[in-house]
Tab-separated table of C-alpha atoms in Angstrom:
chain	number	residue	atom	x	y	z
A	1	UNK	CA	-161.724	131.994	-7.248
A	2	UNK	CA	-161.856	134.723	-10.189
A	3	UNK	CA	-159.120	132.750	-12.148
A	4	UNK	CA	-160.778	129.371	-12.293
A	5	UNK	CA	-164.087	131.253	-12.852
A	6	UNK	CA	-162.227	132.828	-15.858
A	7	UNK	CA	-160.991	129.466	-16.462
A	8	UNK	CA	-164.631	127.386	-16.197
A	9	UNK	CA	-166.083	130.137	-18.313
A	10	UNK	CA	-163.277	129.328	-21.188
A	11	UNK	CA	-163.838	125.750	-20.789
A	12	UNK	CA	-167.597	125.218	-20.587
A	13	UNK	CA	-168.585	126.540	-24.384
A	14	UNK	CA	-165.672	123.623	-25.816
A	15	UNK	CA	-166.840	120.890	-23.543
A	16	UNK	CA	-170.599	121.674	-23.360
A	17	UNK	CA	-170.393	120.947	-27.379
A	18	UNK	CA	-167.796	117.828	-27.069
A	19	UNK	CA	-170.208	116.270	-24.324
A	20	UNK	CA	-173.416	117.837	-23.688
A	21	UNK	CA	-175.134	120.950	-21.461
A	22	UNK	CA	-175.788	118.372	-18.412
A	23	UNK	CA	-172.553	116.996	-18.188
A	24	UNK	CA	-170.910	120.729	-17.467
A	25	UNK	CA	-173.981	121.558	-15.484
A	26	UNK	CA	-173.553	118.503	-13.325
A	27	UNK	CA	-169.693	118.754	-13.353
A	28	UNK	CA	-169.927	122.397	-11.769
A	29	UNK	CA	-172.461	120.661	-9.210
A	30	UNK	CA	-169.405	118.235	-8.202
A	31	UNK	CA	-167.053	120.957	-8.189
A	32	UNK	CA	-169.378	123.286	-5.708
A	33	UNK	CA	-170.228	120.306	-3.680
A	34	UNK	CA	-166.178	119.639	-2.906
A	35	UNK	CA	-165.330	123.473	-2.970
A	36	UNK	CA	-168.323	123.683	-0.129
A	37	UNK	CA	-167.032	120.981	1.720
A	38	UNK	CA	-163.198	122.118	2.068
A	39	UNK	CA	-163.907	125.371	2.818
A	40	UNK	CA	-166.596	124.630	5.980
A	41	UNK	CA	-163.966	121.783	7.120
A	42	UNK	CA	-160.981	124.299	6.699
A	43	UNK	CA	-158.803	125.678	9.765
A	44	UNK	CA	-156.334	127.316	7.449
A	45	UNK	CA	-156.047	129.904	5.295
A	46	UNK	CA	-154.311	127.906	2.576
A	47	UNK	CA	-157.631	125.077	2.244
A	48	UNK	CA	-160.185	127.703	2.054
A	49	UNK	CA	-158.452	129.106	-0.894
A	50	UNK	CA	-158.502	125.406	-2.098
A	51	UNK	CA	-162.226	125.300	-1.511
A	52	UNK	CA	-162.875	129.044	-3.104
A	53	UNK	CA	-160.535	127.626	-6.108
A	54	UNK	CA	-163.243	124.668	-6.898
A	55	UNK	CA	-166.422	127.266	-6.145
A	56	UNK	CA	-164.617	129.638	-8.540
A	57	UNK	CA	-164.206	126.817	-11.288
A	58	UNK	CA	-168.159	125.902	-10.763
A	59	UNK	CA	-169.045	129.126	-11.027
A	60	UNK	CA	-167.317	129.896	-14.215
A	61	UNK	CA	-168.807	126.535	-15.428
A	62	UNK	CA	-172.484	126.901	-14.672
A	63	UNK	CA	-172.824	130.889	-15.289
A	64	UNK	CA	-171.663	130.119	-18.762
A	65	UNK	CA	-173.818	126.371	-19.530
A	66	UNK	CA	-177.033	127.006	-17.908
A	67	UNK	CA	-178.283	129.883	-20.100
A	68	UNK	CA	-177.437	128.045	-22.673
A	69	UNK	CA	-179.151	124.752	-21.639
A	70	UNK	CA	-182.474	126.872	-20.903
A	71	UNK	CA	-182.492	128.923	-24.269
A	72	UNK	CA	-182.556	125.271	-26.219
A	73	UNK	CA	-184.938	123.529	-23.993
A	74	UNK	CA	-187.471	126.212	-24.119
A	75	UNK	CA	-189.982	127.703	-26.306
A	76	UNK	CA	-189.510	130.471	-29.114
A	77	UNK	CA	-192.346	132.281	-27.355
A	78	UNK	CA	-191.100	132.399	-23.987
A	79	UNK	CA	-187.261	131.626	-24.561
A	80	UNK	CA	-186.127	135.718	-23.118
A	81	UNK	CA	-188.144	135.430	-20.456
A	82	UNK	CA	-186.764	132.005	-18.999
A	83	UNK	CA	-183.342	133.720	-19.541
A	84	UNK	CA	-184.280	136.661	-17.816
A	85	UNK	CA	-185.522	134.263	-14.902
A	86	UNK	CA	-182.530	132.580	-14.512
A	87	UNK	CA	-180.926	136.078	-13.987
A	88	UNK	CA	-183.649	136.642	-11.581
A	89	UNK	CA	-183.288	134.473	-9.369
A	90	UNK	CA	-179.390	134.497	-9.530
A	91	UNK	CA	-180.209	137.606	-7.424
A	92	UNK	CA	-183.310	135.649	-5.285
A	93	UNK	CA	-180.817	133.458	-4.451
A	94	UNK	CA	-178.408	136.141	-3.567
A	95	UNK	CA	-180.949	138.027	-1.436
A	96	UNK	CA	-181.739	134.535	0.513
A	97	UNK	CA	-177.768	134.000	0.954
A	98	UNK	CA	-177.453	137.325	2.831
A	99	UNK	CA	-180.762	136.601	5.123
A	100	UNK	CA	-179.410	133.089	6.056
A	101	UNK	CA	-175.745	134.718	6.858
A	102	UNK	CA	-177.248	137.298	8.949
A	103	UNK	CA	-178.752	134.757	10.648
A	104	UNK	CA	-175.887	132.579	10.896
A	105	UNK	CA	-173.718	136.050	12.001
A	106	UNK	CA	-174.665	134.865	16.009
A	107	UNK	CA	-173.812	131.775	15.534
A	108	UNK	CA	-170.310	130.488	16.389
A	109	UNK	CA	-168.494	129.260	13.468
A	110	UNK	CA	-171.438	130.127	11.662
A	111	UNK	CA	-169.296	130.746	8.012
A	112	UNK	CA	-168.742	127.165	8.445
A	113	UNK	CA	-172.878	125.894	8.417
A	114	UNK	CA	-173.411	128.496	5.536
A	115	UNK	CA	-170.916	126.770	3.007
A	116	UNK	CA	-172.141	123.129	4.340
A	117	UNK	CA	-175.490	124.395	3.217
A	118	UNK	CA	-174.223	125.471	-0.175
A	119	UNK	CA	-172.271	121.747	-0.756
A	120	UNK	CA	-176.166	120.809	0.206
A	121	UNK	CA	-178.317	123.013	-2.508
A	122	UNK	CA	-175.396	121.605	-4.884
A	123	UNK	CA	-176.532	117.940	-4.613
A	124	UNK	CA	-179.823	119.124	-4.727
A	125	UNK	CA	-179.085	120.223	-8.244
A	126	UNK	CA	-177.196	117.001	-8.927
A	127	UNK	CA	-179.651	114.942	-8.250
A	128	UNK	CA	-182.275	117.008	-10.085
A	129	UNK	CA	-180.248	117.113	-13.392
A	130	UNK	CA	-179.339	113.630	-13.376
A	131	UNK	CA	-182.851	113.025	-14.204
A	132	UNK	CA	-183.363	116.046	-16.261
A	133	UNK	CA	-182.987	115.651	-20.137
A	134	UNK	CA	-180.098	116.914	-22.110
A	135	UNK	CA	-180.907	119.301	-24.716
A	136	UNK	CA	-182.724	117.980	-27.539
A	137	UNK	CA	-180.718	120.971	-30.199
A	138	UNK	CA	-177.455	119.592	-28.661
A	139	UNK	CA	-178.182	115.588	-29.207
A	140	UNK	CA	-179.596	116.451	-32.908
A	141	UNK	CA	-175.948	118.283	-33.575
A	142	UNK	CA	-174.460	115.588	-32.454
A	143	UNK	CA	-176.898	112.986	-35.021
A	144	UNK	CA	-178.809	111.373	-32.408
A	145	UNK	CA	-181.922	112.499	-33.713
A	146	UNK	CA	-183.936	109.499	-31.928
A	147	UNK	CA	-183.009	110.644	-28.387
A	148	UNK	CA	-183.093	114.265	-29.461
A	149	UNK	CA	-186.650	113.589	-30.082
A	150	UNK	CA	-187.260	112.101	-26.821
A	151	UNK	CA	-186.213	114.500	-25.027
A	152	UNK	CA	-188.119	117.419	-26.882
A	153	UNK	CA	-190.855	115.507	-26.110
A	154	UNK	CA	-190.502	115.354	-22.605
A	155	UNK	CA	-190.377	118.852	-22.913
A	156	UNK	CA	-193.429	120.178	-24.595
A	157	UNK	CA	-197.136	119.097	-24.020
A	158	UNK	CA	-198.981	116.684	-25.884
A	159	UNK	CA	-200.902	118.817	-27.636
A	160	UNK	CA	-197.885	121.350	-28.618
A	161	UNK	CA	-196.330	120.877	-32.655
A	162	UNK	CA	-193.303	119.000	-31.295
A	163	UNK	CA	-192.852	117.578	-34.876
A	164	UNK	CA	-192.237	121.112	-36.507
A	165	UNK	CA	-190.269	122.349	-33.795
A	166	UNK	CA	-187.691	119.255	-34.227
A	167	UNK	CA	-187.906	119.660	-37.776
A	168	UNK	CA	-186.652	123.588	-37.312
A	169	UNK	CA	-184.199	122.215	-35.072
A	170	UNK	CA	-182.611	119.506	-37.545
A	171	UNK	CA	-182.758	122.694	-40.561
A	172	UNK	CA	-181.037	124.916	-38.242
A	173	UNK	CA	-178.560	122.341	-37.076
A	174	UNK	CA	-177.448	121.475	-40.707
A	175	UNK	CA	-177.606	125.411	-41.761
A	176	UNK	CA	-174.884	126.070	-39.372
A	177	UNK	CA	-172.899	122.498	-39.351
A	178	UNK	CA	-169.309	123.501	-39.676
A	179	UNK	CA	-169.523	127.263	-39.302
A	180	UNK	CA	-169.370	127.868	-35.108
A	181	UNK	CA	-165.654	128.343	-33.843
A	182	UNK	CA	-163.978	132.100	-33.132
A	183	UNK	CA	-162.697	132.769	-36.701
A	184	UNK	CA	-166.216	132.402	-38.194
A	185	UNK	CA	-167.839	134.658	-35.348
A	186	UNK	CA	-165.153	137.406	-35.895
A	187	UNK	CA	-165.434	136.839	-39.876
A	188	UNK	CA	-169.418	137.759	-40.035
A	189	UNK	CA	-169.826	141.745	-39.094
A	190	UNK	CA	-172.721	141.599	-37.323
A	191	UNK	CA	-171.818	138.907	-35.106
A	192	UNK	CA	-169.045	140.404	-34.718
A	193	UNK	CA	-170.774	143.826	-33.842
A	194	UNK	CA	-172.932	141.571	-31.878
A	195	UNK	CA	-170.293	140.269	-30.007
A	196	UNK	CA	-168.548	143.477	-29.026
A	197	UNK	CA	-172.147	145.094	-27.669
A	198	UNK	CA	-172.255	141.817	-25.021
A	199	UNK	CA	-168.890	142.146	-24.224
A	200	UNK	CA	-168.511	145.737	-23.424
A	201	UNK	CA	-171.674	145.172	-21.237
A	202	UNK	CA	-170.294	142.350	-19.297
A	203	UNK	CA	-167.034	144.092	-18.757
A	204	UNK	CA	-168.701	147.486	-17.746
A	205	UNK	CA	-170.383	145.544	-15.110
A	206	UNK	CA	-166.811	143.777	-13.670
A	207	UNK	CA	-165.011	147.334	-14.215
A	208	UNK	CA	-167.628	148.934	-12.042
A	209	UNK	CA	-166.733	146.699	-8.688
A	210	UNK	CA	-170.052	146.182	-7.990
A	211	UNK	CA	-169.881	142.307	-6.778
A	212	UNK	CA	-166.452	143.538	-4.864
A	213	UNK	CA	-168.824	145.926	-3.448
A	214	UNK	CA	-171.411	143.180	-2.524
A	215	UNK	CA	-169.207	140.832	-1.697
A	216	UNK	CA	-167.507	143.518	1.369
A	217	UNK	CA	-170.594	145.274	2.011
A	218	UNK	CA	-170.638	144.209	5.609
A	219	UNK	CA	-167.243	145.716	6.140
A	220	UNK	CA	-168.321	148.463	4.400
A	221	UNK	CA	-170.788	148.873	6.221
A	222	UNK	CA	-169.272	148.689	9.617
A	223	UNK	CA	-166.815	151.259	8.071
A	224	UNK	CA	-169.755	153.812	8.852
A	225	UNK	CA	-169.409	153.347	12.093
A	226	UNK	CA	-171.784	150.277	12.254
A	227	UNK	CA	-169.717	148.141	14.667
A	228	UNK	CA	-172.304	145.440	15.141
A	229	UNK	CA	-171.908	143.212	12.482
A	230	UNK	CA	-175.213	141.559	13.029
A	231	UNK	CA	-176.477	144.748	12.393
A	232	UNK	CA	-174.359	145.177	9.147
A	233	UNK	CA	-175.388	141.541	7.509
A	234	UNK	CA	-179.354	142.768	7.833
A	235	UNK	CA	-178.191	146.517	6.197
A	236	UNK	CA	-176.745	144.118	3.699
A	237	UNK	CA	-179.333	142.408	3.247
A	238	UNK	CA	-181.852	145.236	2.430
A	239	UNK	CA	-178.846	146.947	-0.123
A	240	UNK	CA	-179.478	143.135	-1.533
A	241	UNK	CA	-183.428	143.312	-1.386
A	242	UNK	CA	-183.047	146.754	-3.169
A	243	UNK	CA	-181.110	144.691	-6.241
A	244	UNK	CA	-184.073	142.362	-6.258
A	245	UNK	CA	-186.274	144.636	-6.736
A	246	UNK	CA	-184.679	146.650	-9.626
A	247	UNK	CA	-184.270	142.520	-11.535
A	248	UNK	CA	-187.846	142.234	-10.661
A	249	UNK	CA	-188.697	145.892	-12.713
A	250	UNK	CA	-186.286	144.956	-15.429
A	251	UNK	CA	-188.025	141.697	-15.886
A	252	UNK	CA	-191.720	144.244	-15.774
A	253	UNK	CA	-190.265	146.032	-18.232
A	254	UNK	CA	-187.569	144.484	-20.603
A	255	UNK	CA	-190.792	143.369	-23.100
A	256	UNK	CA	-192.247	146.831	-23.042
A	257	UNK	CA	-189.767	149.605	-22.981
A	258	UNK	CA	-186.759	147.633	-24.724
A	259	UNK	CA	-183.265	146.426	-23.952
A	260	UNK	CA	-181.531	149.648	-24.852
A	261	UNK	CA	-183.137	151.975	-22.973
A	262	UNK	CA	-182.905	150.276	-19.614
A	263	UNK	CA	-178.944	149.499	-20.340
A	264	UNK	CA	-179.103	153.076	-21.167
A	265	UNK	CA	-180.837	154.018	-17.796
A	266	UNK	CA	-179.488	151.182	-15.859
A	267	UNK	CA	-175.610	152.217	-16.708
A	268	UNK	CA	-176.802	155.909	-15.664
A	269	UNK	CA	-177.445	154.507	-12.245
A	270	UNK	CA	-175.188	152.663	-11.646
A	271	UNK	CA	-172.130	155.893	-12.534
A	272	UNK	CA	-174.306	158.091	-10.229
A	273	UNK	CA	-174.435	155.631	-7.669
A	274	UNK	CA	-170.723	154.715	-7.658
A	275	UNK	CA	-170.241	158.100	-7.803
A	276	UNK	CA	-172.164	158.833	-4.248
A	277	UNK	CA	-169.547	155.904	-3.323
A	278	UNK	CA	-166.686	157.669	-4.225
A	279	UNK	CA	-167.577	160.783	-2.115
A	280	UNK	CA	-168.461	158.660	0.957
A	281	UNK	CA	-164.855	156.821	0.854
A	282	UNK	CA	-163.199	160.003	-0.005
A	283	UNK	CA	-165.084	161.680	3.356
A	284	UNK	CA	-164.221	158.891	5.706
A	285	UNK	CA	-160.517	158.693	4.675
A	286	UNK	CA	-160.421	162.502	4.952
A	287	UNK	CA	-162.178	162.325	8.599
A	288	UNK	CA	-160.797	159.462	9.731
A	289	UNK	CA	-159.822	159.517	13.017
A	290	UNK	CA	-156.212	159.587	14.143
A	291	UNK	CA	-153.465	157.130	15.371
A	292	UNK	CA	-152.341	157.999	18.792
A	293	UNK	CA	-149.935	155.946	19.906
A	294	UNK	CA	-146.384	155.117	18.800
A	295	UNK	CA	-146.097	152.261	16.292
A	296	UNK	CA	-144.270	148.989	17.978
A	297	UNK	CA	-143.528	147.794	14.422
A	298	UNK	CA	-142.844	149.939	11.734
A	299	UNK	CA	-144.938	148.044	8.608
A	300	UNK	CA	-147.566	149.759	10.591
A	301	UNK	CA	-146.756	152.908	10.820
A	302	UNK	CA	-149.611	155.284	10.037
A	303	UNK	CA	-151.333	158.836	10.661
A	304	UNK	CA	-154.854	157.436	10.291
A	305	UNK	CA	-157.056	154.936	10.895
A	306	UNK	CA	-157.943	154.735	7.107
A	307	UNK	CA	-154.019	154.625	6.629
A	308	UNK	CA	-153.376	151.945	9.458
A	309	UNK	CA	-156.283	149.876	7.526
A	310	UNK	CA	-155.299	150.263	4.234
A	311	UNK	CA	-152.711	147.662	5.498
A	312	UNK	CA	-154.026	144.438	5.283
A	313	UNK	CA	-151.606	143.496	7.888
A	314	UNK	CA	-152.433	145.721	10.534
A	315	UNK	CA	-155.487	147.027	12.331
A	316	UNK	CA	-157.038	150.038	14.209
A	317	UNK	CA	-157.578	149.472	18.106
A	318	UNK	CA	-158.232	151.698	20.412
A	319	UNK	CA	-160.093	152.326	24.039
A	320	UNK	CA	-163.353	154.618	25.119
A	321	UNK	CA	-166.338	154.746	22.854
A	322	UNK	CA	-166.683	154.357	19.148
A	323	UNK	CA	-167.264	158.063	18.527
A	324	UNK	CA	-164.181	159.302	20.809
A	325	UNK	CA	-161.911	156.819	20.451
A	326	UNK	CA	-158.690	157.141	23.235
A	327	UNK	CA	-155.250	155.761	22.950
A	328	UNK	CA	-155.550	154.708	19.121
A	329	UNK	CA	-152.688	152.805	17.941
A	330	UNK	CA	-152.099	150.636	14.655
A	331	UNK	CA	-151.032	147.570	15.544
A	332	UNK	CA	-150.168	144.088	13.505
A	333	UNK	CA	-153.613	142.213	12.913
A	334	UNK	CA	-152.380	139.215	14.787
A	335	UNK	CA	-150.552	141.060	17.914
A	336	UNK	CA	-152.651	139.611	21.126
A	337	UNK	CA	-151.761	143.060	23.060
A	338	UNK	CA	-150.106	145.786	22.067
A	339	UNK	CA	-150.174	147.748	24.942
A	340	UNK	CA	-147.382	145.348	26.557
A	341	UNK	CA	-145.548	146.078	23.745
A	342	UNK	CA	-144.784	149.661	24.746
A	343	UNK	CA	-141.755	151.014	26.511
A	344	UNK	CA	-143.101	151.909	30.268
């Protein structure tokens, strides 16, 4: 999923600018909509990697196009704040996700409804953009000035200076006709400086784990000694509501404190809080409670149940309650009974 994301992301700048901000917007539509599909019709391991391959690949494709589509068909005067919307409600829609899987945790094959409703919200979006307009910037690059007026039209009130805002458009275009591409980015030092700020923000937000951490919360959670995972999903989903709330301060406050100083204090919470993380994985593998019973294959051999665990391969059962476990063993993930599997 992370490689074709990688891979969308490459793609989308180059083919947003050979064919247009709707065409990679609706492409990543298509691509959810099949990746949905395959992996709620999937009984094997192999087709819902398929399916997460063509989720990655939209992802990649619409987290790098749709900023970009909303910065050109908005105004000057409220161009950050539609950005910082979209980045809002990246997390509303995250927050809603968790709610409708902890609903769906009760439900048998439940997994399989969530990612049909996913393939859904994607056609949704389809059908929306189809009759959306491109962007008017993009089709006055491209010297279709006629229909790049039409569509800025479309786009602004009657009573808004549409005719000075395409005529900033068409100056800007022809200002910067022939210098985009890497080697002019990387040439100009404070793009360049530019460029280095965003990316050391973006990667000090993928370094820090924190959507591995979202993504496995609920088995994080239940590594607490949470076994209910019904329970887990709506923990989840308040750790989720929490995020919400700190986008929804951020967009308060980006306009009257500044940028820096919430990266600044953002970055500060986020090391303290992985920090707290550290020590609470560090306790439970240091209390973790032993393996009993003789291993009856050796790839699981282990002391612990965090060491039995750590192997993807093999997993921690045991008898009595959840606080005193009794006869712990590590056994293979797939054995059906290990117990049968001892010498009397």
């Amino acid at each position: 999923m992370y490689v074709t994301g990688i891979l969308g992301n490459l793609a989308a700048g180059q083919v947003a600018d050979l064919l247009g901000r709707k065409f990679v917007i609706m492409s990543s539509s298509v691509s959810h909509i099949i990746g949905a599909l395959v992996v709620a019709s999937s009984y094997t391991r192999t087709q819902i990697m398929v399916g997460r391959l063509f989720t990655g690949l939209s992802l990649g494709l619409s987290s790098m196009c749709a900023p970009i589509y909303l910065s050109e068909i908005s105004v000057t005067a409220v161009r950050g704040h539609i950005t910082l919307l979209y980045y809002f409600f990246y997390g509303v829609g995250f927050a809603v996700g968790t709610l409708v899987g902890g609903g769906f945790a009760t439900v048998t094959k439940g997994w399989r409804y969530m990612a049909a409703i996913g393939s859904f919200l994607s056609l949704v979006q389809f059908i929306f953009f189809f009759f959306a307009p491109e962007s008017p910037r993009w089709l006055i690059s491209k010297g279709r000035v006629r229909e790049g007026r039409g569509a800025l039209l479309s786009l602004r009130s009657e009573d808004y200076p549409s005719s000075a805002e395409l005529d900033a458009i068409k100056a800007d275009v022809n200002d910067n006709a022939g210098k985009g591409g890497l080697v002019q980015v990387f040439k100009s030092p404070p793009v360049r400086r530019a460029l280095l700020v965003g990316s050391l923000l973006h990667m000090s937000q993928a370094l820090t784990a924190f959507v591995t951490i979202i993504v496995y919360s609920a088995t994080i959670v239940t590594m607490t000694g949470i076994a209910d995972r019904t329970n887990a999903m709506w923990i989840v989903t308040g750790m989720v509501g929490a995020a919400l709330v700190g986008l929804a301060v951020g967009l308060g406050l980006v306009e009257r404190v500044g940028r820096r100083a919430l990266v600044l204090t953002s970055l500060m919470g986020v090391t303290t809080s992985f920090l707290f993380v550290a020590i609470v994985f560090t306790l439970i593998h240091v209390h973790s409670p032993a393996v009993e019973l003789p291993p009856v294959d050796l790839e699981c051999d282990a002391q612990t149940c965090a060491e039995c665990t750590f192997n993807g391969k093999c997993g921690y059962c045991f008898s009595g309650g959840q606080g005193n476990p009794e006869d712990a063993a590590c056994v293979l993930a797939d054995s059906d009974d290990y117990y049968n599997g001892l010498d009397p």
